[in-house]
């Protein structure tokens, strides 16, 4: 209950900041600075121009992109700024379709800003189809960089609400080094076969809130990289996609611990996985702790509950060498619905560092498919605490 109250207080504080700042904000409409809503003329120069003015203002400022279709090239928006700044996107902002026109892995990058808001009900369209067809990064380690729709680097006290990211060429959103950052009524949309299009990827950030949002894409709806701390996901609808994941972890030396992840009151529909923790075999040492998945509804999800410490996509690993990532204090509570695979619960922990303090409580998952008459579970190198009713019986 205390955690939930803190969630509400933090979100309310950010919303109050946003509303109070907007009430007396200085407004910069990009069309007053030469931006054209014709979908062909780049507004990159105009955006940077008005950002410079807004960021230098000692009063709260608002940049408005009105209704219409605007073309925007690769842009980096940087602080620090002298006062809170809001960007209100009412229209559709489109990226160049050709991925070769980008120099980095970010289309629109925000960095080193405090008290920032992105709002307006608008759409960021990454026009990713050409990039998806060219993406061979799963087999080519020297593949060309593919831009993400939105990068947030080292942002503090931020609110992104009522915004859609569409058809990103790569990740839709990357959150790095951020603190006290809320996504509210946020929407991610891409086809289920769009490669590597994670909805929101978080790394080395503290205090991230994702609330009342809808994410459908071709990879993880939400994924946590190393150094993620105190991440709260509430009221999210995920699907299509690969589920809500921690990891993959342990592939690189010096990864920071992941600690504090709450996923509550979410629904996953026709996803490849449900809630999942994944680490590489033959990994570097690392740690994952304080993960809690509660009140989750699964609808025809392939692998509803997963701990996978032999995660090895495309067989690019040494699967016979145990993972060295320690997993402890993990709970799965009140998870219900249907599995499209016979194994509804899979807890495959490391033989070198077995999972500790795992709790499984009140699980009711039915199997819908031809493989077996009932759902089942698989467990290795873990002795979970079993509470409440279990269907299927977990680690029996």
Tab-separated table of N, CA and C in Angstrom, residues 41-162:
chain	number	residue	atom	x	y	z
A	41	UNK	N	8.141	19.479	-46.491
A	41	UNK	CA	9.164	20.455	-46.118
A	41	UNK	C	9.628	20.189	-44.694
A	42	UNK	N	10.911	19.950	-44.517
A	42	UNK	CA	11.432	19.638	-43.189
A	42	UNK	C	11.282	20.820	-42.241
A	43	UNK	N	10.876	20.519	-41.015
A	43	UNK	CA	10.742	21.571	-40.007
A	43	UNK	C	11.894	21.506	-38.992
A	44	UNK	N	12.958	20.809	-39.322
A	44	UNK	CA	14.068	20.629	-38.384
A	44	UNK	C	14.657	21.961	-37.928
A	45	UNK	N	14.919	22.854	-38.877
A	45	UNK	CA	15.509	24.152	-38.537
A	45	UNK	C	14.562	24.953	-37.645
A	46	UNK	N	13.273	24.918	-37.945
A	46	UNK	CA	12.293	25.675	-37.160
A	46	UNK	C	12.187	25.140	-35.728
A	47	UNK	N	12.214	23.811	-35.591
A	47	UNK	CA	12.144	23.215	-34.258
A	47	UNK	C	13.337	23.648	-33.407
A	48	UNK	N	14.520	23.586	-33.987
A	48	UNK	CA	15.718	23.977	-33.245
A	48	UNK	C	15.698	25.462	-32.905
A	49	UNK	N	15.141	26.257	-33.804
A	49	UNK	CA	15.050	27.701	-33.572
A	49	UNK	C	14.147	28.000	-32.378
A	50	UNK	N	12.939	27.439	-32.384
A	50	UNK	CA	12.004	27.737	-31.290
A	50	UNK	C	12.467	27.082	-29.993
A	51	UNK	N	13.139	25.926	-30.081
A	51	UNK	CA	13.671	25.317	-28.863
A	51	UNK	C	14.709	26.233	-28.209
A	52	UNK	N	15.555	26.840	-29.010
A	52	UNK	CA	16.575	27.734	-28.475
A	52	UNK	C	15.928	28.891	-27.729
A	53	UNK	N	14.841	29.437	-28.290
A	53	UNK	CA	14.135	30.542	-27.651
A	53	UNK	C	13.455	30.094	-26.356
A	54	UNK	N	12.774	28.951	-26.429
A	54	UNK	CA	12.042	28.457	-25.265
A	54	UNK	C	12.989	28.072	-24.140
A	55	UNK	N	14.075	27.422	-24.496
A	55	UNK	CA	15.019	26.938	-23.494
A	55	UNK	C	15.734	28.092	-22.788
A	56	UNK	N	15.903	29.184	-23.488
A	56	UNK	CA	16.590	30.351	-22.907
A	56	UNK	C	15.663	31.227	-22.079
A	57	UNK	N	14.362	30.994	-22.195
A	57	UNK	CA	13.402	31.835	-21.487
A	57	UNK	C	13.440	31.557	-19.985
A	58	UNK	N	13.300	32.600	-19.185
A	58	UNK	CA	13.236	32.437	-17.735
A	58	UNK	C	11.811	32.158	-17.263
A	59	UNK	N	10.861	32.236	-18.183
A	59	UNK	CA	9.476	31.860	-17.896
A	59	UNK	C	9.195	30.474	-18.454
A	60	UNK	N	8.240	29.727	-17.879
A	60	UNK	CA	7.826	28.466	-18.492
A	60	UNK	C	7.396	28.694	-19.935
A	61	UNK	N	7.743	27.765	-20.818
A	61	UNK	CA	7.477	27.928	-22.252
A	61	UNK	C	6.779	26.698	-22.822
A	62	UNK	N	6.025	26.936	-23.887
A	62	UNK	CA	5.368	25.849	-24.598
A	62	UNK	C	5.634	25.991	-26.092
A	63	UNK	N	6.115	24.921	-26.707
A	63	UNK	CA	6.290	24.860	-28.158
A	63	UNK	C	5.114	24.070	-28.727
A	64	UNK	N	4.418	24.639	-29.701
A	64	UNK	CA	3.231	23.998	-30.266
A	64	UNK	C	3.503	23.584	-31.710
A	65	UNK	N	3.256	22.293	-31.982
A	65	UNK	CA	3.217	21.788	-33.362
A	65	UNK	C	1.739	21.510	-33.642
A	66	UNK	N	1.054	22.382	-34.380
A	66	UNK	CA	-0.408	22.272	-34.524
A	66	UNK	C	-0.817	21.098	-35.404
A	67	UNK	N	-2.106	20.953	-35.569
A	67	UNK	CA	-2.634	19.863	-36.390
A	67	UNK	C	-2.146	19.998	-37.826
A	68	UNK	N	-1.947	18.843	-38.453
A	68	UNK	CA	-1.379	18.793	-39.789
A	68	UNK	C	-0.279	17.752	-39.824
A	69	UNK	N	0.342	17.589	-40.982
A	69	UNK	CA	1.423	16.617	-41.147
A	69	UNK	C	2.728	17.348	-41.430
A	70	UNK	N	3.726	17.062	-40.605
A	70	UNK	CA	5.006	17.751	-40.686
A	70	UNK	C	6.124	16.739	-40.895
A	71	UNK	N	7.110	17.065	-41.708
A	71	UNK	CA	8.297	16.237	-41.900
A	71	UNK	C	9.415	16.766	-41.012
A	72	UNK	N	10.039	15.842	-40.249
A	72	UNK	CA	11.112	16.239	-39.345
A	72	UNK	C	12.308	15.315	-39.545
A	73	UNK	N	13.470	15.907	-39.806
A	73	UNK	CA	14.684	15.120	-39.930
A	73	UNK	C	15.271	14.781	-38.572
A	74	UNK	N	16.460	14.228	-38.568
A	74	UNK	CA	17.144	13.859	-37.340
A	74	UNK	C	17.470	15.113	-36.523
A	75	UNK	N	16.998	15.142	-35.276
A	75	UNK	CA	17.123	16.350	-34.456
A	75	UNK	C	17.532	15.971	-33.038
A	76	UNK	N	18.446	16.766	-32.461
A	76	UNK	CA	18.827	16.624	-31.060
A	76	UNK	C	18.407	17.878	-30.317
A	77	UNK	N	17.554	17.695	-29.312
A	77	UNK	CA	17.053	18.802	-28.508
A	77	UNK	C	17.702	18.708	-27.137
A	78	UNK	N	18.493	19.728	-26.783
A	78	UNK	CA	19.321	19.645	-25.594
A	78	UNK	C	19.065	20.782	-24.613
A	79	UNK	N	19.230	20.464	-23.333
A	79	UNK	CA	19.217	21.441	-22.272
A	79	UNK	C	20.643	21.661	-21.787
A	80	UNK	N	20.840	22.213	-20.618
A	80	UNK	CA	19.761	22.567	-19.675
A	80	UNK	C	19.040	23.845	-20.066
A	81	UNK	N	17.811	23.964	-19.565
A	81	UNK	CA	17.002	25.146	-19.833
A	81	UNK	C	16.812	25.951	-18.544
A	82	UNK	N	16.405	27.195	-18.701
A	82	UNK	CA	16.287	28.095	-17.560
A	82	UNK	C	14.954	27.974	-16.835
A	83	UNK	N	13.965	27.319	-17.483
A	83	UNK	CA	12.634	27.158	-16.884
A	83	UNK	C	11.970	25.932	-17.521
A	84	UNK	N	10.868	25.451	-16.958
A	84	UNK	CA	10.175	24.299	-17.553
A	84	UNK	C	9.756	24.563	-18.992
A	85	UNK	N	9.854	23.510	-19.825
A	85	UNK	CA	9.462	23.610	-21.224
A	85	UNK	C	8.523	22.450	-21.560
A	86	UNK	N	7.456	22.759	-22.287
A	86	UNK	CA	6.519	21.755	-22.784
A	86	UNK	C	6.496	21.795	-24.302
A	87	UNK	N	6.497	20.640	-24.933
A	87	UNK	CA	6.264	20.543	-26.375
A	87	UNK	C	4.904	19.892	-26.572
A	88	UNK	N	4.001	20.615	-27.183
A	88	UNK	CA	2.641	20.123	-27.415
A	88	UNK	C	2.494	19.768	-28.896
A	89	UNK	N	2.409	18.481	-29.162
A	89	UNK	CA	2.290	17.993	-30.536
A	89	UNK	C	0.830	17.636	-30.794
A	90	UNK	N	0.175	18.438	-31.623
A	90	UNK	CA	-1.226	18.185	-31.956
A	90	UNK	C	-1.360	17.404	-33.256
A	91	UNK	N	-0.386	17.544	-34.139
A	91	UNK	CA	-0.461	16.919	-35.456
A	91	UNK	C	0.351	15.643	-35.547
A	92	UNK	N	0.714	15.278	-36.771
A	92	UNK	CA	1.542	14.099	-37.047
A	92	UNK	C	2.903	14.558	-37.539
A	93	UNK	N	3.928	14.073	-36.870
A	93	UNK	CA	5.299	14.394	-37.247
A	93	UNK	C	5.916	13.141	-37.849
A	94	UNK	N	6.378	13.237	-39.096
A	94	UNK	CA	6.896	12.069	-39.810
A	94	UNK	C	8.415	12.134	-39.954
A	95	UNK	N	9.041	10.955	-39.802
A	95	UNK	CA	10.476	10.832	-40.043
A	95	UNK	C	10.739	10.537	-41.507
A	96	UNK	N	11.929	10.839	-42.023
A	96	UNK	CA	12.294	10.367	-43.364
A	96	UNK	C	12.206	8.838	-43.403
A	97	UNK	N	11.682	8.294	-44.482
A	97	UNK	CA	11.481	6.849	-44.558
A	97	UNK	C	12.790	6.088	-44.754
A	98	UNK	N	13.762	6.698	-45.428
A	98	UNK	CA	15.018	6.020	-45.751
A	98	UNK	C	15.951	6.024	-44.536
A	99	UNK	N	16.279	4.858	-43.971
A	99	UNK	CA	17.153	4.840	-42.782
A	99	UNK	C	18.561	5.336	-43.056
A	100	UNK	N	18.995	5.330	-44.304
A	100	UNK	CA	20.349	5.785	-44.626
A	100	UNK	C	20.503	7.293	-44.479
A	101	UNK	N	19.407	8.015	-44.321
A	101	UNK	CA	19.483	9.472	-44.160
A	101	UNK	C	19.817	9.876	-42.724
A	102	UNK	N	19.978	8.877	-41.831
A	102	UNK	CA	20.281	9.168	-40.434
A	102	UNK	C	21.753	8.890	-40.144
A	103	UNK	N	22.352	9.721	-39.298
A	103	UNK	CA	23.748	9.547	-38.916
A	103	UNK	C	23.908	8.796	-37.600
A	104	UNK	N	22.874	8.813	-36.745
A	104	UNK	CA	22.946	8.160	-35.441
A	104	UNK	C	21.765	7.217	-35.277
A	105	UNK	N	21.626	6.654	-34.065
A	105	UNK	CA	20.522	5.738	-33.816
A	105	UNK	C	19.328	6.422	-33.169
A	106	UNK	N	19.238	7.749	-33.319
A	106	UNK	CA	18.091	8.467	-32.782
A	106	UNK	C	17.489	9.410	-33.806
A	107	UNK	N	16.156	9.364	-33.958
A	107	UNK	CA	15.473	10.335	-34.825
A	107	UNK	C	15.275	11.640	-34.049
A	108	UNK	N	14.574	11.560	-32.927
A	108	UNK	CA	14.346	12.745	-32.105
A	108	UNK	C	14.911	12.449	-30.712
A	109	UNK	N	15.978	13.137	-30.348
A	109	UNK	CA	16.682	12.893	-29.090
A	109	UNK	C	16.554	14.099	-28.172
A	110	UNK	N	16.069	13.843	-26.950
A	110	UNK	CA	15.991	14.867	-25.916
A	110	UNK	C	17.046	14.547	-24.861
A	111	UNK	N	17.821	15.532	-24.447
A	111	UNK	CA	18.879	15.239	-23.483
A	111	UNK	C	19.129	16.415	-22.540
A	112	UNK	N	19.478	16.075	-21.293
A	112	UNK	CA	19.911	17.027	-20.263
A	112	UNK	C	18.882	18.143	-20.035
A	113	UNK	N	17.636	17.728	-19.823
A	113	UNK	CA	16.555	18.685	-19.586
A	113	UNK	C	15.893	18.346	-18.250
A	114	UNK	N	15.584	19.374	-17.466
A	114	UNK	CA	14.836	19.216	-16.217
A	114	UNK	C	13.486	19.901	-16.365
A	115	UNK	N	12.445	19.275	-15.788
A	115	UNK	CA	11.082	19.813	-15.873
A	115	UNK	C	10.620	19.927	-17.333
A	116	UNK	N	10.415	18.775	-17.931
A	116	UNK	CA	10.061	18.701	-19.360
A	116	UNK	C	8.741	17.959	-19.525
A	117	UNK	N	7.908	18.447	-20.439
A	117	UNK	CA	6.634	17.798	-20.757
A	117	UNK	C	6.497	17.652	-22.267
A	118	UNK	N	6.022	16.475	-22.700
A	118	UNK	CA	5.679	16.225	-24.101
A	118	UNK	C	4.230	15.771	-24.120
A	119	UNK	N	3.373	16.485	-24.855
A	119	UNK	CA	1.932	16.246	-24.760
A	119	UNK	C	1.254	16.573	-26.089
A	120	UNK	N	-0.083	16.554	-26.087
A	120	UNK	CA	-0.829	17.130	-27.202
A	120	UNK	C	-1.705	16.205	-28.005
A	121	UNK	N	-1.614	14.882	-27.819
A	121	UNK	CA	-2.444	13.967	-28.594
A	121	UNK	C	-1.923	13.658	-29.980
A	122	UNK	N	-0.713	14.085	-30.294
A	122	UNK	CA	-0.159	13.900	-31.630
A	122	UNK	C	0.568	12.586	-31.817
A	123	UNK	N	1.144	12.436	-33.015
A	123	UNK	CA	1.761	11.170	-33.442
A	123	UNK	C	3.172	11.431	-33.965
A	124	UNK	N	4.112	10.584	-33.546
A	124	UNK	CA	5.439	10.540	-34.141
A	124	UNK	C	5.518	9.276	-35.013
A	125	UNK	N	5.532	9.475	-36.314
A	125	UNK	CA	5.495	8.367	-37.276
A	125	UNK	C	6.903	8.115	-37.805
A	126	UNK	N	7.491	6.973	-37.412
A	126	UNK	CA	8.856	6.651	-37.823
A	126	UNK	C	8.987	6.111	-39.229
A	127	UNK	N	7.864	5.789	-39.888
A	127	UNK	CA	7.864	5.252	-41.259
A	127	UNK	C	8.912	4.132	-41.412
A	128	UNK	N	8.732	3.076	-40.609
A	128	UNK	CA	9.774	2.068	-40.456
A	128	UNK	C	9.843	0.944	-41.462
A	129	UNK	N	8.927	0.874	-42.403
A	129	UNK	CA	8.829	-0.306	-43.260
A	129	UNK	C	10.122	-0.624	-44.008
A	130	UNK	N	10.752	0.383	-44.600
A	130	UNK	CA	11.999	0.139	-45.347
A	130	UNK	C	13.088	-0.369	-44.404
A	131	UNK	N	13.188	0.224	-43.230
A	131	UNK	CA	14.211	-0.194	-42.263
A	131	UNK	C	13.983	-1.626	-41.802
A	132	UNK	N	12.736	-2.028	-41.595
A	132	UNK	CA	12.451	-3.397	-41.164
A	132	UNK	C	12.916	-4.409	-42.214
A	133	UNK	N	12.690	-4.055	-43.465
A	133	UNK	CA	13.077	-4.971	-44.553
A	133	UNK	C	14.590	-5.102	-44.658
A	134	UNK	N	15.328	-4.069	-44.264
A	134	UNK	CA	16.789	-4.080	-44.354
A	134	UNK	C	17.470	-4.560	-43.077
A	135	UNK	N	16.722	-4.724	-42.007
A	135	UNK	CA	17.307	-5.026	-40.696
A	135	UNK	C	17.839	-6.463	-40.656
A	136	UNK	N	19.164	-6.594	-40.550
A	136	UNK	CA	19.781	-7.917	-40.419
A	136	UNK	C	20.658	-7.985	-39.167
A	137	UNK	N	20.344	-7.139	-38.183
A	137	UNK	CA	21.203	-7.033	-36.995
A	137	UNK	C	21.212	-8.312	-36.157
A	138	UNK	N	20.190	-9.155	-36.290
A	138	UNK	CA	20.173	-10.399	-35.519
A	138	UNK	C	21.251	-11.370	-35.975
A	139	UNK	N	21.761	-11.191	-37.200
A	139	UNK	CA	22.803	-12.091	-37.690
A	139	UNK	C	24.072	-11.365	-38.126
A	140	UNK	N	24.003	-10.041	-38.208
A	140	UNK	CA	25.139	-9.244	-38.649
A	140	UNK	C	25.519	-8.253	-37.548
A	141	UNK	N	26.585	-8.552	-36.823
A	141	UNK	CA	26.991	-7.703	-35.706
A	141	UNK	C	27.516	-6.344	-36.167
A	142	UNK	N	27.825	-6.205	-37.443
A	142	UNK	CA	28.309	-4.937	-37.987
A	142	UNK	C	27.225	-4.219	-38.790
A	143	UNK	N	25.983	-4.497	-38.456
A	143	UNK	CA	24.875	-3.896	-39.207
A	143	UNK	C	24.842	-2.379	-38.998
A	144	UNK	N	24.219	-1.689	-39.928
A	144	UNK	CA	24.103	-0.234	-39.843
A	144	UNK	C	23.201	0.170	-38.677
A	145	UNK	N	23.510	1.324	-38.067
A	145	UNK	CA	22.675	1.823	-36.990
A	145	UNK	C	21.282	2.164	-37.515
A	146	UNK	N	20.292	1.764	-36.753
A	146	UNK	CA	18.902	2.012	-37.138
A	146	UNK	C	18.286	2.946	-36.111
A	147	UNK	N	17.685	4.068	-36.533
A	147	UNK	CA	17.224	5.075	-35.568
A	147	UNK	C	15.958	4.677	-34.811
A	148	UNK	N	15.928	5.069	-33.559
A	148	UNK	CA	14.749	4.942	-32.712
A	148	UNK	C	13.890	6.196	-32.877
A	149	UNK	N	12.603	6.059	-32.609
A	149	UNK	CA	11.735	7.233	-32.718
A	149	UNK	C	12.091	8.308	-31.697
A	150	UNK	N	12.101	7.927	-30.407
A	150	UNK	CA	12.294	8.910	-29.346
A	150	UNK	C	13.365	8.430	-28.381
A	151	UNK	N	14.386	9.246	-28.190
A	151	UNK	CA	15.409	8.969	-27.178
A	151	UNK	C	15.314	10.023	-26.090
A	152	UNK	N	15.311	9.560	-24.838
A	152	UNK	CA	15.344	10.467	-23.693
A	152	UNK	C	16.601	10.136	-22.908
A	153	UNK	N	17.579	11.038	-22.944
A	153	UNK	CA	18.866	10.823	-22.297
A	153	UNK	C	19.067	11.858	-21.188
A	154	UNK	N	19.177	11.372	-19.951
A	154	UNK	CA	19.502	12.224	-18.806
A	154	UNK	C	18.464	13.339	-18.614
A	155	UNK	N	17.202	12.921	-18.608
A	155	UNK	CA	16.078	13.822	-18.377
A	155	UNK	C	15.589	13.619	-16.949
A	156	UNK	N	15.267	14.701	-16.239
A	156	UNK	CA	14.733	14.595	-14.885
A	156	UNK	C	13.400	15.328	-14.789
A	157	UNK	N	12.507	14.762	-13.960
A	157	UNK	CA	11.205	15.382	-13.687
A	157	UNK	C	10.445	15.647	-14.994
A	158	UNK	N	10.057	14.567	-15.651
A	158	UNK	CA	9.436	14.690	-16.972
A	158	UNK	C	8.103	13.960	-17.024
A	159	UNK	N	7.238	14.440	-17.894
A	159	UNK	CA	5.934	13.828	-18.137
A	159	UNK	C	5.694	13.762	-19.637
A	160	UNK	N	5.427	12.548	-20.138
A	160	UNK	CA	5.015	12.362	-21.529
A	160	UNK	C	3.599	11.797	-21.484
A	161	UNK	N	2.639	12.536	-21.996
A	161	UNK	CA	1.254	12.047	-21.925
A	161	UNK	C	0.493	12.331	-23.213
A	162	UNK	N	-0.413	11.410	-23.527
A	162	UNK	CA	-1.288	11.541	-24.699
A	162	UNK	C	-0.487	11.753	-25.978
